[in-house]
Coordinates of C-alpha atoms in Angstrom, one line a residue:
M1 CA 0.0 0.0 0.0
L2 CA 1.4 3.4 -0.9
M3 CA 1.1 5.7 2.1
G4 CA 2.9 8.7 0.7
E5 CA -0.1 10.3 -1.0
A6 CA -2.3 10.3 2.1
V7 CA -3.3 13.6 3.5
R8 CA -0.5 14.6 5.9
G9 CA -1.1 18.4 6.3
V10 CA -4.1 20.7 6.7
I11 CA -4.0 24.5 6.7
V12 CA -7.1 26.4 7.6
D13 CA -7.5 30.2 7.0
H14 CA -8.3 31.9 10.3
A15 CA -11.5 33.4 8.9
L16 CA -13.0 29.9 8.9
L17 CA -12.5 29.4 12.6
Q18 CA -15.4 31.7 13.6
Y19 CA -13.5 32.8 16.7
G20 CA -14.6 36.4 16.5
T21 CA -13.0 38.4 19.4
I22 CA -13.4 35.6 22.0
Q23 CA -10.9 35.4 24.8
P24 CA -8.1 32.7 24.8
E25 CA -9.7 30.9 27.8
N26 CA -12.8 30.1 25.6
F27 CA -10.8 28.5 22.8
K28 CA -11.2 25.0 24.2
S29 CA -14.9 25.2 23.7
N30 CA -14.7 26.2 20.0
G31 CA -16.1 23.4 17.9
T32 CA -13.9 24.2 14.9
L33 CA -10.8 23.9 17.0
S34 CA -12.0 20.6 18.4
L35 CA -12.3 19.4 14.8
L36 CA -8.8 20.4 14.0
R37 CA -7.5 18.7 17.1
K38 CA -8.8 15.4 15.7
L39 CA -6.4 15.9 12.8
L40 CA -3.5 16.6 15.1
F41 CA -4.1 13.5 17.1
S42 CA -3.9 11.5 13.8
N43 CA -0.5 12.9 13.1
I44 CA -1.8 15.3 10.4
Q45 CA 0.2 18.5 10.6
T46 CA -2.2 21.3 11.2
A47 CA -1.9 25.0 10.9
I48 CA -3.9 28.2 11.1
S49 CA -3.0 30.7 8.3
Y50 CA -3.4 34.4 7.9
V51 CA -2.6 36.8 5.1
L52 CA -0.3 39.7 5.8
P53 CA -0.7 42.5 6.8
V54 CA -2.6 41.7 10.0
S55 CA -2.7 43.8 13.2
A56 CA -0.4 42.8 16.0
E57 CA -3.4 42.2 18.2
R58 CA -4.9 39.7 15.8
V59 CA -1.6 37.9 15.3
N60 CA -1.1 37.6 19.0
L61 CA -4.6 36.2 19.3
L62 CA -4.0 33.6 16.6
Q63 CA -0.6 32.6 18.0
T64 CA -2.2 32.1 21.4
M65 CA -4.9 30.0 19.9
A66 CA -2.4 27.9 17.9
K67 CA -0.1 27.4 20.9
L68 CA -2.9 26.3 23.1
H69 CA -3.8 23.5 20.7
S70 CA -0.3 22.7 19.4
F71 CA -1.1 24.0 15.9
E72 CA 1.3 26.0 13.8
C73 CA 0.5 29.6 12.9
L74 CA 1.4 30.3 9.3
P75 CA 1.7 33.8 7.9
L76 CA 1.2 34.1 4.1
T77 CA 1.7 37.0 1.7
A78 CA -1.4 36.1 -0.4
S79 CA -4.4 33.8 -0.1
S80 CA -4.6 32.7 -3.7
P81 CA -3.8 29.0 -3.9
D82 CA -1.0 29.3 -6.5
I83 CA 1.0 31.8 -4.4
A84 CA 0.1 30.3 -1.0
S85 CA 1.0 26.8 -2.1
R86 CA 4.6 27.7 -2.9
E87 CA 5.0 29.5 0.4
I88 CA 3.6 26.4 2.1
A89 CA 6.0 24.2 0.2
Q90 CA 8.9 26.1 1.5
T91 CA 7.7 25.9 5.1
W92 CA 6.5 22.3 5.0
S93 CA 9.1 20.8 2.7
H94 CA 9.5 18.0 5.2
I95 CA 6.0 16.7 4.7
S96 CA 5.6 13.7 2.3
G97 CA 2.0 13.5 1.3
T98 CA -1.0 15.6 0.3
I99 CA -1.7 19.0 1.8
L100 CA -5.1 20.7 2.0
Y101 CA -5.5 24.4 2.0
L102 CA -8.9 25.7 3.1
L103 CA -10.1 29.2 2.2
P104 CA -13.5 30.9 2.7
N105 CA -15.6 32.0 -0.3
H106 CA -16.8 35.3 1.0
D107 CA -20.4 36.0 0.1
A108 CA -20.5 32.9 -2.1
S109 CA -21.7 29.4 -2.1
P110 CA -20.2 26.8 -1.5
K111 CA -18.7 28.6 1.4
I112 CA -15.3 26.9 1.5
T113 CA -12.7 26.1 -1.2
C114 CA -10.4 23.2 -0.4
T115 CA -7.3 23.1 -2.6
Y116 CA -5.1 20.0 -2.4
F117 CA -1.5 19.4 -3.6
S118 CA 1.7 17.6 -2.8
I119 CA 5.3 18.7 -2.5
A120 CA 8.1 17.3 -4.5
L121 CA 11.7 16.8 -3.2
D122 CA 12.7 20.2 -4.7
D123 CA 10.0 22.0 -2.8
E124 CA 8.0 22.5 -5.9
V125 CA 4.2 21.9 -5.9
T126 CA 3.5 18.8 -8.0
S127 CA -0.1 19.5 -8.9
A128 CA -1.2 22.3 -11.2
F129 CA -4.1 24.3 -9.8
H130 CA -7.2 23.7 -11.8
N131 CA -10.7 22.7 -11.0
S132 CA -9.8 19.0 -10.5
N133 CA -7.6 19.9 -7.6
R134 CA -10.3 21.7 -5.7
I135 CA -13.2 20.5 -3.6
Y136 CA -16.0 22.8 -2.4
M137 CA -17.6 22.5 1.0
E138 CA -20.5 24.2 2.7
K139 CA -19.3 23.4 6.2
L140 CA -15.9 22.8 7.8
E141 CA -17.5 19.7 9.4
E142 CA -17.1 18.1 5.9
L143 CA -13.3 18.1 6.3
P144 CA -12.9 14.6 7.8
L145 CA -15.2 13.2 5.1
T146 CA -13.1 15.0 2.4
I147 CA -9.8 13.6 3.9
C148 CA -11.3 10.1 3.9
H149 CA -12.4 10.4 0.3
L150 CA -9.0 11.7 -0.9
N151 CA -7.1 9.0 1.0
K152 CA -9.2 6.2 -0.5
K153 CA -8.8 7.6 -3.9
A154 CA -5.1 8.1 -3.6
I155 CA -4.0 5.0 -1.8
S156 CA -6.3 2.0 -2.4
N157 CA -9.8 0.8 -2.3
D158 CA -8.6 -2.0 0.0
L159 CA -8.7 0.4 3.0
V160 CA -11.3 -0.6 5.6
T161 CA -13.0 2.6 6.9
V162 CA -14.5 2.6 10.3
G163 CA -17.1 5.3 10.9
Y164 CA -17.6 6.1 14.6
I165 CA -19.9 8.3 16.7
M166 CA -19.7 9.2 20.4
K167 CA -19.8 12.2 22.6
P168 CA -16.9 14.7 22.0
S169 CA -15.2 14.3 25.4
R170 CA -15.1 10.5 25.1
E171 CA -13.8 10.7 21.5
E172 CA -11.0 13.1 22.5
D173 CA -9.9 10.9 25.4
F174 CA -9.6 8.0 22.9
A175 CA -7.9 10.1 20.3
K176 CA -5.2 11.4 22.7
R177 CA -4.2 7.8 23.1
G178 CA -3.8 7.3 19.4
A179 CA -7.2 5.6 18.7
F180 CA -9.3 6.5 15.7
P181 CA -6.6 7.7 13.4
I182 CA -7.9 9.6 10.3
C183 CA -4.7 8.7 8.5
P184 CA -4.5 5.1 7.2
T185 CA -2.7 2.7 9.4
P186 CA 0.0 0.3 8.0
N187 CA -2.6 -2.6 8.3
G188 CA -5.1 -0.7 6.1
L189 CA -7.5 0.8 8.7
M190 CA -8.8 4.3 8.6
F191 CA -11.3 6.0 10.9
L192 CA -13.9 8.6 10.0
P193 CA -15.7 10.6 12.8
L194 CA -19.4 10.7 11.9
T195 CA -21.4 13.9 12.7
F196 CA -25.1 14.5 12.8
E197 CA -24.4 18.0 11.4
L198 CA -24.3 16.3 8.0
P199 CA -26.6 13.8 6.3
I200 CA -25.6 10.3 7.7
S201 CA -26.3 8.6 4.3
K202 CA -23.6 10.7 2.6
Q203 CA -21.0 9.9 5.2
L204 CA -21.7 6.2 5.3
E205 CA -21.0 5.9 1.6
E206 CA -17.3 6.0 2.6
V207 CA -17.8 3.6 5.6
D208 CA -17.3 -0.2 5.8
V209 CA -17.8 -0.6 9.6
I210 CA -19.9 1.4 12.1
L211 CA -18.7 1.8 15.6
H212 CA -21.0 3.7 17.9
K213 CA -21.5 4.5 21.6
A214 CA -25.3 4.5 21.4
T215 CA -25.8 5.2 25.1
D216 CA -24.3 8.7 24.5
E217 CA -27.3 9.4 22.2
I218 CA -30.1 8.2 24.6
V219 CA -32.6 10.9 25.7
S220 CA -35.0 8.6 27.6
I221 CA -35.4 5.1 28.9
E222 CA -38.4 3.3 30.3
L223 CA -37.9 -0.1 31.9
N224 CA -40.7 -2.6 32.2
S225 CA -41.7 -3.1 35.8
S226 CA -42.3 -6.8 35.2
S227 CA -39.6 -9.3 35.9
E228 CA -39.1 -9.8 32.2
S229 CA -36.8 -7.1 30.9
S230 CA -38.2 -4.9 28.1
Y231 CA -37.2 -1.4 27.1
Q232 CA -38.6 1.7 25.5
I233 CA -35.5 3.7 24.5
G234 CA -35.7 7.2 23.0
Y235 CA -32.6 8.2 20.9
T236 CA -31.6 11.5 19.5
K237 CA -32.8 12.3 15.9
G238 CA -29.3 11.7 14.6
M239 CA -29.1 8.3 16.2
Q240 CA -32.5 7.4 14.9
E241 CA -31.3 8.3 11.4
L242 CA -28.3 6.1 11.8
Q243 CA -30.4 3.2 13.2
R244 CA -32.7 3.4 10.1
H245 CA -29.7 3.4 7.8
I246 CA -28.2 0.3 9.5
E247 CA -31.6 -1.5 9.3
N248 CA -31.9 -0.8 5.6
H249 CA -28.4 -1.4 4.5
N250 CA -26.8 -4.8 5.0
D251 CA -23.5 -4.0 3.4
C252 CA -22.2 -2.1 6.4
F253 CA -20.9 -4.1 9.4
E254 CA -22.1 -2.8 12.8
V255 CA -19.9 -3.3 15.8
D256 CA -22.1 -3.9 18.9
P257 CA -25.6 -4.0 17.4
L258 CA -28.2 -1.9 19.2
N259 CA -30.1 -4.9 20.6
S260 CA -26.8 -6.1 22.2
I261 CA -26.5 -3.1 24.4
Y262 CA -30.0 -3.5 26.0
P263 CA -28.8 -5.8 28.9
V264 CA -26.2 -3.2 30.1
L265 CA -28.9 -0.6 30.4
D266 CA -30.6 -2.4 33.3
R267 CA -28.7 -3.1 36.5
L268 CA -31.0 -5.9 37.4
K269 CA -30.3 -7.6 34.1
I270 CA -26.6 -7.1 34.7
Q271 CA -26.8 -8.7 38.1
Q272 CA -28.7 -11.7 36.7
L273 CA -26.0 -12.2 34.0
L274 CA -23.3 -12.0 36.7
L275 CA -24.9 -14.8 38.5
G276 CA -23.5 -17.0 35.8
L277 CA -20.0 -16.4 37.1
E278 CA -20.4 -19.2 39.6
D279 CA -20.5 -21.6 36.8
L280 CA -16.9 -20.7 36.0
N281 CA -15.5 -21.7 39.4
V282 CA -12.9 -24.4 39.2
G283 CA -11.6 -26.4 42.2
G284 CA -8.4 -25.1 43.7
R285 CA -8.8 -21.6 42.4
C286 CA -10.3 -18.4 43.9
K287 CA -14.0 -18.4 43.8
V288 CA -15.8 -15.8 41.7
R289 CA -19.4 -14.8 42.3
A290 CA -21.8 -11.9 41.6
P291 CA -22.4 -9.3 44.4
H292 CA -25.4 -9.9 46.5
F293 CA -28.3 -7.7 45.3
L294 CA -31.9 -6.8 45.8
K295 CA -34.3 -4.8 43.8
V296 CA -36.2 -2.3 45.9
N297 CA -39.2 -0.3 44.6
S298 CA -39.6 1.8 47.8
F299 CA -37.6 2.4 50.9
D300 CA -41.0 2.5 52.8
E301 CA -41.6 -1.2 52.3
P302 CA -42.5 -2.6 55.7
D303 CA -40.4 -5.7 55.3
L304 CA -37.3 -4.0 53.8
V305 CA -35.0 -4.9 56.7
Q306 CA -36.0 -8.6 56.5
R307 CA -35.6 -8.6 52.7
L308 CA -32.1 -7.1 53.0
H309 CA -31.2 -9.8 55.5
D310 CA -32.6 -12.6 53.3
A311 CA -30.5 -11.2 50.4
T312 CA -27.3 -11.3 52.6
L313 CA -27.1 -7.5 52.5
S314 CA -26.3 -5.2 55.3
L315 CA -25.7 -1.5 55.6
P316 CA -23.8 0.4 54.3
S317 CA -24.7 -0.8 50.8
I318 CA -24.4 0.8 47.4
V319 CA -27.8 1.9 46.1
K320 CA -28.3 3.1 42.5
P321 CA -31.1 3.5 40.0
Q322 CA -32.1 0.4 38.0
V323 CA -31.3 2.3 34.8
A324 CA -27.5 1.8 34.4
C325 CA -26.6 4.4 31.8
G326 CA -27.8 6.7 29.1
V327 CA -29.7 9.2 31.2
A328 CA -28.6 12.0 33.5
D329 CA -29.4 10.3 36.9
A330 CA -28.1 6.8 36.0
H331 CA -25.0 7.3 38.1
S332 CA -26.7 9.5 40.8
M333 CA -25.5 8.9 44.4
V334 CA -26.6 10.6 47.5
N335 CA -25.6 10.2 51.1
N336 CA -28.6 9.6 53.4
S337 CA -28.0 8.8 57.1
L338 CA -30.2 6.3 58.9
N339 CA -30.0 6.9 62.6
T340 CA -30.8 3.6 64.4
N341 CA -29.5 4.2 67.9
P342 CA -26.9 3.5 69.0
F343 CA -25.3 3.0 65.5
L344 CA -25.2 5.3 62.6
Y345 CA -25.5 3.5 59.3
H346 CA -24.9 5.2 56.0
E347 CA -26.9 4.4 52.9
F348 CA -25.0 5.4 49.8
G349 CA -27.1 6.0 46.7
L350 CA -30.6 6.9 45.4
S351 CA -33.0 4.0 44.7
Y352 CA -33.6 0.6 43.1
C353 CA -30.7 -1.8 42.9
G354 CA -28.3 -2.2 45.7
G355 CA -25.5 -4.6 46.5
N356 CA -22.4 -5.3 48.6
T357 CA -19.9 -8.1 48.7

């Protein structure tokens, strides 16, 4: 597989960042900068450019922004692709691969022009600038999709592209550890961050495998009060669109199908599954068992103390809602004191499922 022509550098004109006059302490919450950090974590050299002359105050702001995110800050004498590309070639002569240069189309549509080129050993730009070397975008959120498309076109159709969706904080934690590289890996894997800001169907045209954290997209859960687990789960509109696409297209492999996550939404179901650990015990080894547990519908139950005793539970115990994840109060814990003279027992938690070892 030829890796040299993969996208290895991205330069974004500062006018596309929509930072206005915000203060440096607010840069971390800027969605555009978060998008560019994904490139950086994938070892794609990333820079913010500006065309001279620019006020010293603006330059200082851009340099502060770039330093905070480990981007480069690249001054150019002109924004036109033919001139800018040669200046970029001199600065980034060490980069072997394709470079993207993104500029705003002021008062025009599409709103963004993405010019791509590569640099030869003599620092000359190897691609002439004509329409075939330009891609037009309406939103900067299209950038990862554009990179994915260019990489597959330049390298090989044998690449396996994994499209993934999860909340930004979780995604960034993984990306910092080298997971989800947008650049192709030596074994032919490439990751594409999916976004609900764009039509899902268009993004999935580039995807072979879907990896999702569906519990990040849950807005409501209703558990059946009967002993038999059943669920009514409300997802965000974006997740519903993704779910419909998965159901209607069998050519895309889904990691962790939605119906496989249902048991982990219910702590009672989890406990029942853990009971199977006792079947794994082998003589002469440490015994493994599930924690003792009890489902409680109300702390006002008259026989609660006896039920706790029968379940081999004693205070203090961990008490949590039956819904295990996906909603705001799934991990809620409170500290209520039960004063039963002469001892003070502490009950940790909120309601429903409790257990101790």
